[in-house]
Each structure stands twice: as structure tokens, then as C-alpha cells.
Coordinates of C-alpha atoms and ligand atoms in Angstrom, one line a residue:
M1 CA -8.6 25.3 -14.6
T2 CA -7.6 23.7 -17.6
V3 CA -4.2 23.0 -18.6
I4 CA -4.8 22.8 -22.4
G5 CA -3.2 25.4 -24.8
G6 CA -0.7 25.7 -27.3
E7 CA 3.0 26.9 -26.8
G8 CA 3.2 30.4 -25.7
T9 CA -0.2 30.1 -23.6
V10 CA 0.0 32.0 -20.6
K11 CA -2.3 30.9 -17.4
L12 CA -2.7 31.7 -14.1
L13 CA -2.4 28.2 -12.4
L14 CA -1.9 26.4 -9.1
G15 CA 1.4 24.9 -8.3
N16 CA -0.2 21.5 -8.4
E17 CA -2.1 22.3 -12.0
A18 CA 1.6 23.5 -13.1
I19 CA 2.8 20.0 -12.4
A20 CA 0.2 18.7 -14.3
R21 CA 1.0 20.6 -17.4
G22 CA 4.7 19.8 -16.9
A23 CA 3.6 16.0 -17.2
I24 CA 1.7 16.8 -20.4
E25 CA 4.5 18.7 -21.9
A26 CA 7.0 16.0 -21.0
G27 CA 4.7 13.6 -22.8
A28 CA 4.1 11.1 -19.8
H29 CA 2.1 8.2 -20.9
L30 CA 0.7 7.7 -17.0
V31 CA 0.2 9.5 -13.9
T32 CA -1.2 7.9 -11.0
G33 CA -1.2 8.4 -7.1
Y34 CA -3.3 8.7 -3.8
P35 CA -5.3 11.6 -3.0
G36 CA -3.6 13.4 -0.2
T37 CA -3.7 17.0 0.5
P38 CA -1.7 18.7 -0.5
S39 CA -1.0 16.8 -3.7
T40 CA -4.5 15.9 -5.0
E41 CA -4.9 18.6 -7.8
V42 CA -2.5 17.1 -10.0
I43 CA -4.5 13.9 -10.8
E44 CA -7.6 15.7 -10.4
T45 CA -6.4 18.4 -13.2
L46 CA -5.0 15.7 -15.5
A47 CA -8.3 13.5 -15.0
S48 CA -10.3 16.2 -16.4
V49 CA -8.5 16.5 -19.7
A50 CA -6.9 12.8 -19.8
K51 CA -8.8 11.7 -22.8
E52 CA -8.6 15.0 -24.8
I53 CA -4.6 14.5 -24.1
N54 CA -4.6 10.7 -24.3
M55 CA -3.0 9.8 -21.2
K56 CA -3.9 7.1 -18.6
V57 CA -4.6 9.2 -15.2
Q58 CA -5.5 6.8 -12.3
W59 CA -6.2 7.0 -8.8
A60 CA -4.3 3.9 -7.1
V61 CA -5.1 1.9 -4.0
N62 CA -2.4 3.5 -2.2
E63 CA 0.9 5.2 -2.8
K64 CA 3.2 2.2 -2.9
V65 CA 1.0 0.6 -5.5
A66 CA 1.0 4.1 -7.4
F67 CA 4.8 3.9 -7.3
E68 CA 5.1 0.5 -8.5
V69 CA 2.5 1.3 -11.4
A70 CA 4.4 4.1 -12.5
S71 CA 7.5 2.2 -12.3
G72 CA 6.1 -0.7 -14.4
V73 CA 5.5 1.5 -16.8
A74 CA 8.7 3.7 -17.0
W75 CA 10.8 0.1 -16.8
S76 CA 8.7 -0.6 -20.2
G77 CA 10.5 2.5 -21.5
L78 CA 7.3 5.1 -21.2
R79 CA 7.3 8.2 -19.2
A80 CA 5.2 8.1 -15.7
M81 CA 4.7 10.1 -12.3
A82 CA 3.3 8.9 -9.4
T83 CA 2.0 11.9 -6.8
M84 CA 1.4 11.6 -3.1
K85 CA 1.4 13.5 0.0
N86 CA 4.2 13.4 2.8
A87 CA 2.6 10.5 4.7
G88 CA 2.0 8.8 1.4
L89 CA 5.8 8.5 0.7
N90 CA 6.3 6.5 3.9
V91 CA 3.5 4.1 2.6
A92 CA 5.7 4.1 -0.8
S93 CA 9.1 3.9 0.6
D94 CA 9.7 0.2 0.5
S95 CA 9.1 0.1 -3.1
V96 CA 10.7 3.4 -3.7
L97 CA 14.0 2.4 -2.0
S98 CA 14.2 -0.7 -4.1
I99 CA 13.4 0.8 -7.2
A100 CA 16.0 3.6 -6.9
Y101 CA 18.5 0.6 -6.9
S102 CA 17.3 -0.4 -10.3
G103 CA 16.7 3.0 -11.9
T104 CA 14.3 3.5 -14.8
E105 CA 14.5 3.4 -18.5
G106 CA 11.6 5.7 -19.3
G107 CA 11.5 8.9 -17.0
L108 CA 10.0 8.1 -13.8
V109 CA 9.1 11.0 -11.8
L110 CA 7.8 10.7 -7.8
Y111 CA 6.2 14.0 -6.8
V112 CA 5.9 14.4 -3.1
A113 CA 4.1 17.6 -1.3
D114 CA 5.1 18.3 2.0
D115 CA 3.0 20.0 4.7
P116 CA 4.8 22.4 7.5
A117 CA 2.4 23.6 9.9
T118 CA 0.2 20.3 9.0
H119 CA -2.7 22.4 7.2
A120 CA -3.8 18.7 6.4
G121 CA -2.9 16.9 9.8
M122 CA -0.3 14.1 10.1
A123 CA 3.6 14.6 10.9
E124 CA 5.6 17.6 9.9
Q125 CA 8.0 15.4 7.8
D126 CA 10.7 16.7 6.1
D127 CA 10.9 14.6 2.5
R128 CA 14.0 16.2 1.7
L129 CA 15.5 14.0 4.3
F130 CA 14.1 10.9 2.5
A131 CA 15.7 11.8 -1.0
K132 CA 18.9 11.9 0.6
F133 CA 18.3 8.8 2.7
A134 CA 16.9 6.9 -0.9
A135 CA 20.0 8.6 -2.6
L136 CA 17.5 9.8 -5.0
P137 CA 17.8 13.3 -7.0
M138 CA 15.1 15.6 -5.7
L139 CA 14.1 19.1 -7.1
E140 CA 12.1 21.6 -5.3
F141 CA 10.2 24.5 -7.1
S142 CA 9.3 28.0 -5.5
D143 CA 6.4 29.1 -8.1
P144 CA 4.2 27.5 -10.5
Q145 CA 6.3 28.5 -13.6
E146 CA 9.3 26.8 -12.0
A147 CA 7.0 23.9 -11.0
K148 CA 6.3 23.4 -14.5
E149 CA 10.0 23.5 -15.8
M150 CA 11.2 21.2 -13.5
V151 CA 8.8 18.4 -14.2
V152 CA 9.5 18.7 -17.5
E153 CA 13.4 18.6 -16.7
A154 CA 13.1 16.2 -14.1
F155 CA 11.6 13.6 -17.1
E156 CA 14.8 14.4 -19.1
I157 CA 17.2 14.0 -16.5
S158 CA 15.6 10.8 -15.1
E159 CA 15.8 9.4 -18.6
K160 CA 19.3 10.4 -19.3
N161 CA 20.5 9.2 -16.2
K162 CA 18.2 6.3 -15.7
V163 CA 17.0 7.3 -12.1
P164 CA 13.8 8.1 -10.8
V165 CA 13.9 12.0 -9.9
M166 CA 11.8 13.5 -6.9
L167 CA 9.9 16.6 -7.0
R168 CA 9.0 18.3 -3.9
S169 CA 6.6 21.1 -2.9
T170 CA 5.0 22.3 0.0
T171 CA 1.6 23.5 1.0
N172 CA 2.3 26.9 0.1
T173 CA 4.0 26.0 -3.4
A174 CA 1.8 23.5 -4.1
H175 CA -1.4 25.6 -3.6
M176 CA 0.2 29.2 -4.9
F177 CA -1.1 30.4 -8.0
G178 CA 1.1 32.4 -10.9
N179 CA 1.2 32.9 -14.6
V180 CA 2.8 29.9 -16.2
V181 CA 4.0 30.0 -20.1
F182 CA 3.4 26.7 -21.8
G183 CA 5.9 25.2 -23.7
P184 CA 5.7 22.5 -26.6
V185 CA 4.2 19.0 -26.0
K186 CA 6.5 16.2 -26.7
K187 CA 5.0 13.5 -28.9
L188 CA 6.8 10.4 -27.9
D189 CA 4.7 7.4 -29.6
R190 CA 6.9 4.9 -28.0
V191 CA 6.3 0.9 -28.2
P192 CA 6.4 -0.5 -24.4
D193 CA 9.3 -3.0 -24.3
Y194 CA 10.9 -4.6 -21.0
S195 CA 13.8 -6.9 -21.2
R196 CA 14.5 -9.6 -18.5
D197 CA 17.6 -8.4 -16.7
I198 CA 17.8 -9.9 -13.1
K199 CA 21.0 -8.5 -12.2
R200 CA 19.4 -4.9 -12.5
Y201 CA 15.6 -5.7 -11.5
T202 CA 15.9 -8.2 -8.7
K203 CA 17.9 -8.0 -5.4
A204 CA 18.8 -11.3 -5.3
G205 CA 22.3 -11.4 -3.5
P206 CA 24.6 -8.7 -1.9
A207 CA 27.1 -8.1 -5.1
W208 CA 24.1 -6.9 -7.0
C209 CA 22.7 -4.8 -4.4
M210 CA 25.8 -3.0 -3.7
E211 CA 26.6 -2.8 -7.4
Q212 CA 23.3 -1.3 -7.7
H213 CA 23.7 0.9 -4.7
A214 CA 27.3 2.4 -6.1
T215 CA 25.6 2.7 -9.5
L216 CA 22.7 5.1 -7.9
L217 CA 25.0 7.0 -6.2
E218 CA 26.8 8.1 -9.4
K219 CA 23.7 8.7 -11.0
M220 CA 22.3 10.9 -8.5
K221 CA 25.4 12.9 -8.6
K222 CA 25.1 13.3 -12.3
A223 CA 21.7 14.2 -12.3
G224 CA 22.1 16.9 -9.9
R225 CA 25.0 18.3 -12.3
D226 CA 22.2 18.1 -15.1
A227 CA 19.6 20.1 -12.8
D228 CA 22.1 22.8 -11.6
K229 CA 20.5 25.4 -13.8
F230 CA 17.7 25.7 -10.9
N231 CA 20.3 26.6 -8.1
L232 CA 20.0 30.5 -8.7
L233 CA 23.2 32.2 -7.3
E234 CA 23.4 36.0 -7.2
L235 CA 26.4 37.5 -5.6
T236 CA 26.7 41.3 -4.6
D237 CA 29.4 43.3 -3.0
S238 CA 27.7 42.6 0.3
K239 CA 29.6 40.5 3.0
V240 CA 26.0 38.8 4.3
G241 CA 24.0 36.2 2.2
V242 CA 21.1 34.0 2.5
I243 CA 20.6 30.5 1.2
T244 CA 17.2 29.2 0.6
A245 CA 15.0 26.9 -1.1
G246 CA 11.2 26.4 -1.9
A247 CA 8.6 28.6 -0.5
P248 CA 10.8 30.7 1.9
W249 CA 12.5 31.8 -1.6
N250 CA 9.1 34.0 -2.1
L251 CA 9.3 35.3 1.3
L252 CA 12.7 36.7 0.8
K253 CA 12.4 38.1 -2.5
E254 CA 9.5 39.9 -1.2
A255 CA 11.6 41.2 1.7
I256 CA 14.3 42.4 -0.6
I257 CA 12.1 44.5 -2.3
R258 CA 10.4 45.9 0.5
H259 CA 13.7 47.0 2.2
N260 CA 15.9 47.6 -0.8
L261 CA 18.4 44.9 0.6
K262 CA 21.6 44.6 -1.4
I263 CA 22.7 41.0 0.1
S264 CA 24.0 37.7 -1.9
T265 CA 21.4 34.9 -2.4
L266 CA 21.7 31.3 -3.4
K267 CA 18.2 29.9 -4.0
V268 CA 18.5 25.9 -4.2
G269 CA 16.5 24.4 -6.7
V270 CA 18.4 21.0 -6.5
I271 CA 17.7 19.6 -3.1
N272 CA 19.6 16.4 -3.5
P273 CA 22.4 16.4 -4.4
L274 CA 22.9 19.9 -2.7
P275 CA 25.0 21.9 -5.0
D276 CA 28.4 22.3 -3.2
E277 CA 30.2 24.2 -5.6
K278 CA 27.5 27.4 -5.5
I279 CA 27.1 27.0 -1.7
R280 CA 31.0 27.5 -1.4
K281 CA 31.1 30.4 -3.8
L282 CA 28.5 32.2 -1.5
L283 CA 30.3 31.3 1.6
E284 CA 33.7 32.7 0.1
S285 CA 32.2 36.2 -0.6
V286 CA 30.3 36.5 3.0
D287 CA 31.2 36.8 6.6
S288 CA 27.7 35.9 7.9
V289 CA 25.0 33.7 6.0
L290 CA 21.4 33.1 7.1
I291 CA 19.8 29.8 6.1
L292 CA 16.1 29.9 5.4
E293 CA 14.8 26.5 5.2
E294 CA 11.6 25.3 6.7
L295 CA 11.8 22.1 8.9
E296 CA 14.8 20.1 9.1
P297 CA 18.2 22.0 8.9
L298 CA 19.3 20.0 5.9
I299 CA 21.2 23.0 3.9
E300 CA 22.8 24.4 7.0
D301 CA 24.0 21.0 8.0
R302 CA 25.8 21.1 4.6
V303 CA 26.9 24.5 5.0
L304 CA 28.5 23.8 8.3
K305 CA 30.3 20.8 6.6
I306 CA 31.6 22.9 3.7
L307 CA 32.6 25.8 6.0
G308 CA 34.5 22.9 8.1
E309 CA 36.4 21.8 4.7
M310 CA 37.0 25.6 3.8
G311 CA 38.5 26.2 7.1
K312 CA 36.8 29.5 6.9
R313 CA 35.0 31.2 9.9
V314 CA 31.3 32.5 8.9
K315 CA 28.4 33.1 11.3
V316 CA 25.8 30.9 10.5
H317 CA 21.9 31.8 11.2
G318 CA 19.5 29.3 11.0
K319 CA 17.9 26.4 13.2
I320 CA 21.0 25.5 15.2
D321 CA 21.6 29.2 16.6
G322 CA 17.4 29.5 17.1
T323 CA 17.1 31.8 14.5
T324 CA 14.2 30.1 12.8
S325 CA 12.3 27.3 14.4
P326 CA 12.3 23.7 12.9
V327 CA 8.4 23.6 13.5
G328 CA 5.9 25.1 11.4
E329 CA 5.8 27.1 8.3
F330 CA 7.4 30.5 7.6
N331 CA 5.6 33.8 6.9
Q332 CA 6.7 37.0 6.3
A333 CA 7.1 38.2 9.9
I334 CA 9.4 35.4 10.4
V335 CA 11.5 36.1 7.7
E336 CA 12.1 39.6 8.4
S337 CA 12.9 38.5 11.9
A338 CA 15.5 36.4 10.9
L339 CA 16.9 39.4 8.5
S340 CA 16.8 41.4 11.3
K341 CA 19.3 39.5 13.3
L342 CA 21.5 38.9 10.1
L343 CA 21.8 42.4 9.3
D344 CA 21.7 43.7 12.6
K345 CA 19.0 46.1 12.4
N346 CA 15.1 45.9 12.4
L347 CA 13.4 45.2 9.6
T348 CA 10.0 43.9 10.8
S349 CA 7.1 45.7 9.5
P350 CA 5.1 47.9 11.6
V351 CA 1.5 46.5 11.9
D352 CA -1.1 48.3 9.9
P353 CA -3.7 49.4 12.6
E354 CA -6.7 49.2 9.8
R355 CA -5.5 45.5 9.1
Q356 CA -5.4 44.8 13.0
K357 CA -8.6 46.4 13.4
L358 CA -10.3 43.9 10.7
I359 CA -8.3 40.9 12.5
E360 CA -9.9 41.8 15.6
K361 CA -13.3 42.6 14.5
A362 CA -13.0 38.8 12.2
K363 CA -12.2 37.1 15.7
S364 CA -14.9 38.8 17.5
I365 CA -17.6 37.8 15.3
S366 CA -16.0 34.0 14.7
I367 CA -18.0 31.5 16.4
R368 CA -16.3 28.6 17.8
R369 CA -17.5 24.9 17.4
P370 CA -15.6 21.7 17.1
I371 CA -15.0 20.4 13.7
T372 CA -18.0 17.9 13.1
F373 CA -19.5 16.1 10.4
C374 CA -21.5 17.8 7.6
A375 CA -25.6 17.2 7.9
G376 CA -26.7 14.3 7.3
C377 CA -23.2 12.6 7.1
P378 CA -23.6 8.7 7.4
H379 CA -20.8 8.5 10.0
M380 CA -23.2 10.6 12.6
G381 CA -25.6 7.3 12.2
T382 CA -22.6 5.0 12.9
Y383 CA -21.3 6.8 16.2
I384 CA -24.9 7.0 17.2
S385 CA -25.3 3.6 16.7
I386 CA -22.1 2.4 18.3
L387 CA -22.7 4.4 21.3
R388 CA -26.4 2.9 22.0
A389 CA -25.1 -0.3 21.5
M390 CA -22.7 0.3 24.3
R391 CA -25.5 1.4 26.3
K392 CA -27.3 -1.7 25.7
L393 CA -24.7 -4.0 26.6
N394 CA -24.3 -1.9 29.8
Y395 CA -20.9 -0.4 28.7
K396 CA -20.0 3.0 30.0
R397 CA -18.1 5.3 27.1
E398 CA -14.6 4.5 29.0
D399 CA -15.4 0.6 28.9
V400 CA -15.1 0.4 24.8
I401 CA -11.7 1.1 23.3
I402 CA -12.6 3.0 19.6
T403 CA -9.7 3.0 17.6
G404 CA -10.0 5.7 14.7
D405 CA -8.4 6.2 11.5
I406 CA -7.3 8.5 8.9
G407 CA -10.4 10.7 6.9
C408 CA -13.7 11.9 7.8
T409 CA -14.5 9.1 10.4
I410 CA -12.2 10.6 12.7
L411 CA -14.5 13.5 13.5
G412 CA -16.3 10.8 15.8
M413 CA -13.7 11.8 18.4
N414 CA -15.3 15.5 18.7
P415 CA -17.9 16.4 20.6
P416 CA -20.9 15.3 20.9
F417 CA -19.8 12.0 20.1
D418 CA -16.3 11.8 21.8
A419 CA -15.9 8.2 20.4
C420 CA -12.6 7.4 19.1
W421 CA -9.6 7.2 21.2
T422 CA -6.6 7.3 18.7
E423 CA -5.5 8.3 15.2
V424 CA -2.4 7.3 14.0
A425 CA -2.0 6.0 10.3
M426 CA -4.0 5.2 7.1
G427 CA -5.3 1.6 8.3
A428 CA -3.7 1.7 12.1
S429 CA -7.2 1.6 13.5
I430 CA -7.3 -2.3 12.9
G431 CA -3.5 -2.9 13.8
L432 CA -3.5 -1.0 17.0
G433 CA -7.2 -2.6 18.0
N434 CA -5.6 -6.1 17.6
G435 CA -2.9 -5.0 19.8
F436 CA -5.1 -3.6 22.5
E437 CA -7.2 -7.2 22.6
R438 CA -3.6 -8.9 22.7
S439 CA -2.6 -6.8 25.9
G440 CA -5.1 -8.6 27.5
I441 CA -7.3 -5.2 28.5
K442 CA -10.5 -6.3 29.8
K443 CA -12.2 -3.9 27.3
P444 CA -14.1 -4.5 24.1
V445 CA -12.2 -3.0 20.9
I446 CA -13.9 -1.4 18.1
A447 CA -12.0 -0.2 15.0
A448 CA -13.5 2.6 13.2
I449 CA -12.1 2.8 9.6
G450 CA -13.4 4.4 6.7
D451 CA -13.8 2.4 3.0
S452 CA -11.1 4.1 1.1
T453 CA -8.6 3.7 4.2
F454 CA -9.4 0.1 4.5
Y455 CA -8.8 -0.7 0.7
H456 CA -5.5 1.3 1.2
A457 CA -3.7 -0.4 4.4
G458 CA -6.6 -1.8 6.8
I459 CA -6.7 -5.5 4.6
P460 CA -3.4 -6.7 6.0
A461 CA -4.4 -5.9 9.8
L462 CA -7.8 -7.6 9.2
I463 CA -6.1 -10.7 8.2
D464 CA -3.8 -10.6 11.1
A465 CA -6.7 -10.3 13.0
V466 CA -8.3 -13.2 11.7
W467 CA -4.9 -15.2 11.7
N468 CA -4.2 -14.4 15.4
Q469 CA -7.8 -15.2 16.6
T470 CA -8.5 -11.4 17.8
K471 CA -11.9 -10.5 19.1
I472 CA -12.3 -7.1 17.8
V473 CA -15.4 -5.5 15.9
V474 CA -14.2 -3.5 12.7
A475 CA -16.8 -0.9 11.6
I476 CA -15.9 -0.2 7.8
M477 CA -17.6 2.9 7.2
D478 CA -18.4 2.8 3.5
N479 CA -19.2 6.2 2.0
S480 CA -17.9 5.4 -1.3
I481 CA -15.9 7.9 -1.7
V482 CA -12.4 9.5 -0.7
A483 CA -14.4 12.5 1.2
M484 CA -11.8 14.3 3.3
T485 CA -9.4 15.0 0.2
G486 CA -12.1 16.3 -2.2
H487 CA -14.5 13.1 -2.9
Q488 CA -12.2 11.1 -5.3
P489 CA -13.2 7.4 -6.1
T490 CA -12.3 4.5 -4.4
P491 CA -12.3 0.9 -5.4
G492 CA -16.1 0.8 -4.0
S493 CA -17.3 3.5 -5.8
G494 CA -17.8 1.9 -9.5
F495 CA -16.1 4.4 -11.6
T496 CA -12.5 5.5 -12.2
A497 CA -10.7 8.8 -12.1
T498 CA -11.5 9.6 -15.4
G499 CA -15.0 8.6 -15.3
E500 CA -15.1 4.9 -16.5
S501 CA -17.6 2.6 -14.9
A502 CA -15.8 0.2 -13.1
K503 CA -16.3 -3.2 -11.1
I504 CA -17.2 -2.5 -7.3
V505 CA -14.8 -4.0 -4.7
K506 CA -17.1 -5.0 -2.0
A507 CA -15.5 -4.3 1.6
E508 CA -17.6 -7.4 3.0
E509 CA -16.3 -9.6 0.1
I510 CA -12.8 -8.8 1.1
A511 CA -13.7 -9.5 5.0
R512 CA -15.2 -12.7 3.9
G513 CA -12.2 -13.6 2.1
C514 CA -9.9 -12.7 4.8
G515 CA -11.5 -15.2 6.9
V516 CA -13.8 -13.0 8.9
E517 CA -17.1 -15.2 9.5
H518 CA -19.2 -12.5 11.1
V519 CA -19.9 -10.0 8.5
V520 CA -22.9 -8.0 8.2
V521 CA -23.7 -4.8 5.8
V522 CA -26.2 -1.9 7.3
D523 CA -27.2 1.7 6.4
P524 CA -26.2 3.7 9.0
Y525 CA -29.3 5.9 8.2
D526 CA -31.2 2.8 9.8
V527 CA -30.1 3.8 13.3
E528 CA -32.2 0.7 15.0
K529 CA -30.9 -2.0 12.8
T530 CA -27.2 -0.6 13.0
T531 CA -27.1 -0.4 16.6
E532 CA -28.6 -4.3 16.7
A533 CA -25.5 -4.9 14.3
F534 CA -23.1 -3.5 16.7
V535 CA -24.9 -5.6 19.4
E536 CA -24.5 -8.8 17.7
A537 CA -20.7 -7.8 16.8
L538 CA -19.6 -7.0 20.4
K539 CA -21.0 -10.3 21.5
Y540 CA -19.4 -12.2 19.0
N541 CA -16.4 -14.1 20.1
G542 CA -14.0 -13.5 17.3
P543 CA -13.2 -10.9 14.4
S544 CA -16.4 -9.1 13.4
V545 CA -17.0 -6.7 10.7
V546 CA -19.6 -4.2 10.4
V547 CA -19.7 -2.4 7.1
L548 CA -21.9 0.8 7.2
R549 CA -22.7 1.5 3.6
R550 CA -24.5 5.0 2.7
L551 CA -23.2 7.7 0.4
C552 CA -21.2 10.6 1.4
A553 CA -24.1 13.2 2.1
I554 CA -22.1 16.2 0.1
T555 CA -21.6 13.5 -2.8
A556 CA -25.3 12.8 -2.6
I557 CA -26.0 16.4 -2.7
R558 CA -23.8 16.8 -5.9
R559 CA -25.7 13.8 -7.4
K560 CA -29.1 15.1 -6.3
T561 CA -30.0 11.7 -4.5
I562 CA -30.8 13.4 -1.2
G563 CA -34.3 13.0 0.5
K564 CA -36.9 15.8 1.6
P565 CA -35.9 17.8 4.8
L566 CA -37.4 16.8 7.6
V567 CA -39.6 19.2 10.1
I568 CA -40.2 19.3 13.7
D569 CA -43.7 19.4 15.3
V570 CA -43.4 22.2 17.8
E571 CA -46.2 21.1 19.6
K572 CA -44.6 17.8 20.4
C573 CA -40.8 19.0 20.5
T574 CA -40.2 19.4 24.5
G575 CA -37.1 21.1 23.9
C576 CA -34.9 18.2 25.6
M577 CA -32.3 18.8 23.1
T578 CA -31.5 15.2 23.0
C579 CA -31.3 15.9 19.0
V580 CA -29.2 18.7 19.1
K581 CA -26.6 17.4 21.9
T582 CA -26.6 13.9 20.6
L583 CA -25.8 14.9 16.9
S584 CA -24.6 18.3 16.5
C585 CA -26.1 18.2 12.8
S586 CA -26.0 21.7 11.6
A587 CA -29.5 21.4 10.4
L588 CA -30.8 21.4 13.7
V589 CA -31.1 25.0 14.9
P590 CA -32.0 25.7 18.7
I591 CA -34.7 28.5 18.8
D592 CA -36.5 29.8 21.9
G593 CA -35.8 26.7 24.1
K594 CA -37.1 24.3 20.9
V595 CA -35.4 23.4 17.7
K596 CA -35.9 23.9 14.4
I597 CA -34.8 22.3 11.0
N598 CA -33.0 24.5 8.6
P599 CA -34.4 23.1 5.3
D600 CA -31.7 24.4 3.1
V601 CA -29.0 22.3 5.2
C602 CA -31.2 19.4 5.9
I603 CA -30.8 16.3 3.7
G604 CA -33.7 14.1 5.3
C605 CA -31.3 11.5 6.6
R606 CA -34.0 10.9 9.3
I607 CA -30.9 10.0 12.0
C608 CA -32.4 12.7 14.2
A609 CA -36.0 11.3 13.8
A610 CA -34.6 8.0 15.3
I611 CA -33.2 9.8 18.4
C612 CA -36.1 12.4 19.5
P613 CA -37.7 10.4 22.5
V614 CA -41.3 11.7 21.4
K615 CA -41.0 11.4 17.6
A616 CA -41.4 15.0 16.9
I617 CA -39.3 15.1 14.2
T618 CA -41.1 13.6 10.7
E619 CA -41.3 14.2 7.1
G620 CA -41.5 17.9 5.7
S621 CA -42.1 19.8 2.2
S622 CA -39.8 18.5 -0.6
H623 CA -36.1 20.0 -0.9
E624 CA -35.8 22.7 -3.1
Ligands
LIG701 S1 -35.3 15.4 20.5 FE1 -37.3 15.9 19.8 S2 -38.2 16.6 21.4 FE2 -35.8 17.0 22.0 S3 -35.5 19.0 21.2 FE3 -35.1 17.4 19.6 S4 -37.0 17.4 18.4 FE4 -37.4 18.5 20.3
LIG702 S1 -32.4 14.7 9.1 FE1 -32.0 15.4 10.9 S2 -29.6 14.6 11.2 FE2 -30.4 14.2 9.2 S3 -29.6 16.1 8.1 FE3 -31.8 16.5 8.5 S4 -31.8 17.6 10.6 FE4 -29.7 16.7 10.0

């Protein structure tokens, strides 16, 4: 959906698209970030219109670099935003904490998308706590209209108080649709300028650091007051109240309408600092209160503290009394159940029998299968070759530790490959692998990492492997794209977020530059050569790198660079099912004890042809 339009235009936008529109209206000079669900659409949306709106829109090599780039722009007096998912904030945190102390000149917004219920994997971390920890103001929106308004306001508040402002979403609000009314677009036309001020922009000495810290705390409080309009307090005659924020606000509104409830509510829009005065006002008017917040009891802790100061007894329902869980995201049933407890009456909605029937039917016809690679995915060739190399060297599966990493490459942990043993964090496959080797375990170690993950956080661990003379095989699975988050470019793609051509940063050159002496580049579709490359790497006495270079199958389909679908000679096929069992390629379909290839799915990668023991798989007609 385009986010271009004049003032007053109304468009149905995703939460993340509304954030993109907010950045346009605020006159942001640059928006950068690292792809990560559920935050990715902000940059994708802006990249599609960047030239039209004259905005710099870029993917960064990782979130730390993204925030530093945005800060450099903001310190030069222009407006900038960095976007990332929750785990990305951990990567950026070193710079975020330090830059918070220095503040900013131009508006600086840090958008972080949390993921209760881990729809996109990783930890259920609650970054509201990060804002508190970093002493940075944080806003949280509940719908796309508010998302856009908060971005515009966040830039204003950031600039006025000279402090970076955080904006938080969760998967539900980042990916919810809603109508957004466009506002005017700010034309800033600023000339970048930056003056040397080491007392502000360095941390050289405790006196300066403590002064910066004290200043930050003041700025944070002022920013909170400036954003108070986002804290919506509605008092009624009722003696019960609900305090909520973000996505649960929408569920609460629905329950209020559905059950015609008369209760006092406070929707918190400023997460840090929390609106103590409005919380206090609500608590003064009620005998019992429900805190509806996903994950940690951040608001609840504050409520208990304020109640202690007030010396008032109010029954508090939330995480601490077990009304809601600190795990997972809320839905209508959870909110209605919590309200039932608050109001001491049953508000849970009866199950619609027709709907239930449909759910049961859907369950009965759904096919359960492990998450595996797309048909023709080059990573299939990599894992097949690793397993073949292990067999050639007389290793069993349990004899070689294969550390996995973030992204599509981790699908190698699933059947039929059952290859990867670990998945921790971006780049951790190499660091963990170094540790296993140094533990003295008598097992070879292979670290399996994607190209973008390698650029993002794998390089320091590779240098560590060289420096500390670690015998480890690093398999850099270079499909030249960030596939799992929706095919964004990497430094190895040869083009930028906005489609301009760029110098290709080659993984093998980085590896050699890091001091790795045994570096080979192979095509994982060539199973024989790839197997041989892993045999040699496993025998090599030191750190070795195998770069597996082949474009992601989905990207290849989009670019129309795929091969012809293969066919199986039914006369030759013995029905041994080796191809099906070792690859689980969705184009291979077992029928009547033999196998057929679905020509609509097969992209002609030839990996199956390489493993068929009787060479029954050959080239067929051209792909439609
Ligand atoms: S591996 Fe070859 S022989 Fe065995 S089922 Fe597949 S196509 Fe047939
Ligand atoms: S060639 Fe074989 S492995 Fe490759 S996509 Fe076609 S069926 Fe799948």
C-alpha cells in the first residue's frame, strides 16, 4: 500500500505502514534498520517511495550500525529513525545506552517491534523494560492511526527535549490494519551541521558521564509530560477500573462494547515514564483494578508502588495474582476471563457451534509436516553434502556437532536432515562452535550460518576462531538475500534497499581478510563438489570456511532464473524413496510406490538427481 497522499487522504494501512507515513509527515531525512519480523514493513514501505519523497531509506548490516547511522544523521541536526525487532535491540543496545546519554539535536526515533507469543521466534522479551533501563522516553500505540500520530509527535518531542524517543509495537499492532488520516508533510530543508563537544559526545570521565545521566533523566521526564495526550483517562461512577496499553486496549474496547460495561479506563500511551498522575487519579476512584498488559508486570509494579504511597487498599488483578500470564499474547477470551474476575461475573462469550465445527473440520484436513526448505532451496544441497561428507569420513550423525544460526539455514535442524544442534542468536553458531572446540570435546564442529547473519554478527567470532587457532568448519550459506524476513538485500546482493546497484561484499574475501587460510567457494547444487569441499574442510587442521553460493530459490523464481523441472523415469525408478526421505523436497510426490516430480513446483535444481542411486531423475520439458 502506498503511503503517498495529500493531507486529509484516508488509507487502510498496516501499523508498520502507518509508521512509515509518520516518518514522511515528520520530514525524516533517513530511515534505516535491519530486517526482522514484525518490524520489516516500515523500511520496505518507505523504500518503495524513497525517490519520490527524497528520503534516504537503507538496510543496515545490523541494528547497532542502523542506530549509529541514524544517530549520526540526528546529531547533524536532521531527523532520522532506526527500526528493528526485539532481538535487534539487544544488538543495538550498547550504542543506544551511550547515545541516550549524549542526547540528540535533530529528532531521533528508535522503533522496536516486540513479539509476544514469539510468532517470529526468539525470546518473548518485553522492551518496555529496556526503555526504563535506558531511561529513554517510550511511546506505545494501539492502532495504525495512533502509530502515525505517535511517530510525528515522537520526532517533535525528541527534538524539543534533545533526547532519542523509543516507539514500541507488538506483532498485533505492527500487523493490524486500520484507516489512517494523512496529515501535512513537514518540509525541513535543513543544512547538516555538527559541532565538536566532547563533554556531550564522549564518555571520557565519570564526571561527564554522571552529568549526562542526570540530564537524560530530566529530559525523559519532560518528554513524558509532552506526550501526555497519548494517556487516555476515562473515569466513570464505577468502582472498578482497567489500566492497559498497546494491543490489549483494542480487546478491552471490544469487551466493553460487547458486554455494555461501565468501568473506568486508563489507556497508557507513554510507557516510559509512566503517567503517575493519571494512574493515581484512576486508583483514587476505584476499589479494584485490572492491569491488562502483555508479558512483564511493568504497569502493575508501578500501580502497587503508587498504591503504597497513597496508603489506599485497592484490589489489584494482573500478573501477580495470576489473573493473566506473563507468557504469550492476549486474545478476547483471555481479556474476558480477566474482566470476569474483576467484575465477579461471567463475561466469557459462548462458543459459536458453527465456528467450532469449521475449526474442527479445518483441523481434520490439515496435513502435519515438519517445516522444511522450499523446493530447490540451495540449503538442501548444503546439508545433504555435509551429511555425505561425514559419512565419507566415517562419522555418524552424533559424531559431528553442527551449530545452527538464525534464518532459513536453521531449517536444517528438522527432518529429514536433522543436522543442526543449536540455535541461539545472530552469529552465535560460530562463537558457540569455537567454545565446543575449546572445551576439548573430541568431535569436529561445523557452524552453519547464512550470509546476512554472517555479515550481521558472525565476523567477530570468525576472527576469534583464527586468533585462538580453532579447528572449526564455518559453512557460510550465501543465498544473497535475507530470505526469512521477506527477501531483503544483503551486502552480498549487489543492490541497496531502494534498488540502486552496489558493490558486492564477498564472504570469502572477508574470511580471507580475517586470516582464514582454507577458504573455498562452491555451488550447493553441485552435491559432488560440495561434499568434497566439506571432506577437505573437516580434514583441515585449523579454521576453514566453505562459502555455499547459490541464489535463494524463491528469489530465483521471481527473477525467472530457474532451471527446467526434472522428470523421473518410471522404468528406472525402483521406489526406494531415497530422494523423498533424504530431501523432503515438496516437488517430489510419492505415488503408487514410485515418485513423480510436480513440474509446477520443481525448479530444476538437480539435487535429487545427484542422490538418486539409479540415476532415474533427468531433465524434462521446459518450465511453464
Ligand atoms: S531415489 Fe530415484 S529410484 Fe529412489 S524413489 Fe527417488 S527417483 Fe525413484
Ligand atoms: S530438481 Fe529435485 S530437488 Fe530440485 S526442486 Fe526439482 S524435485 Fe526438488
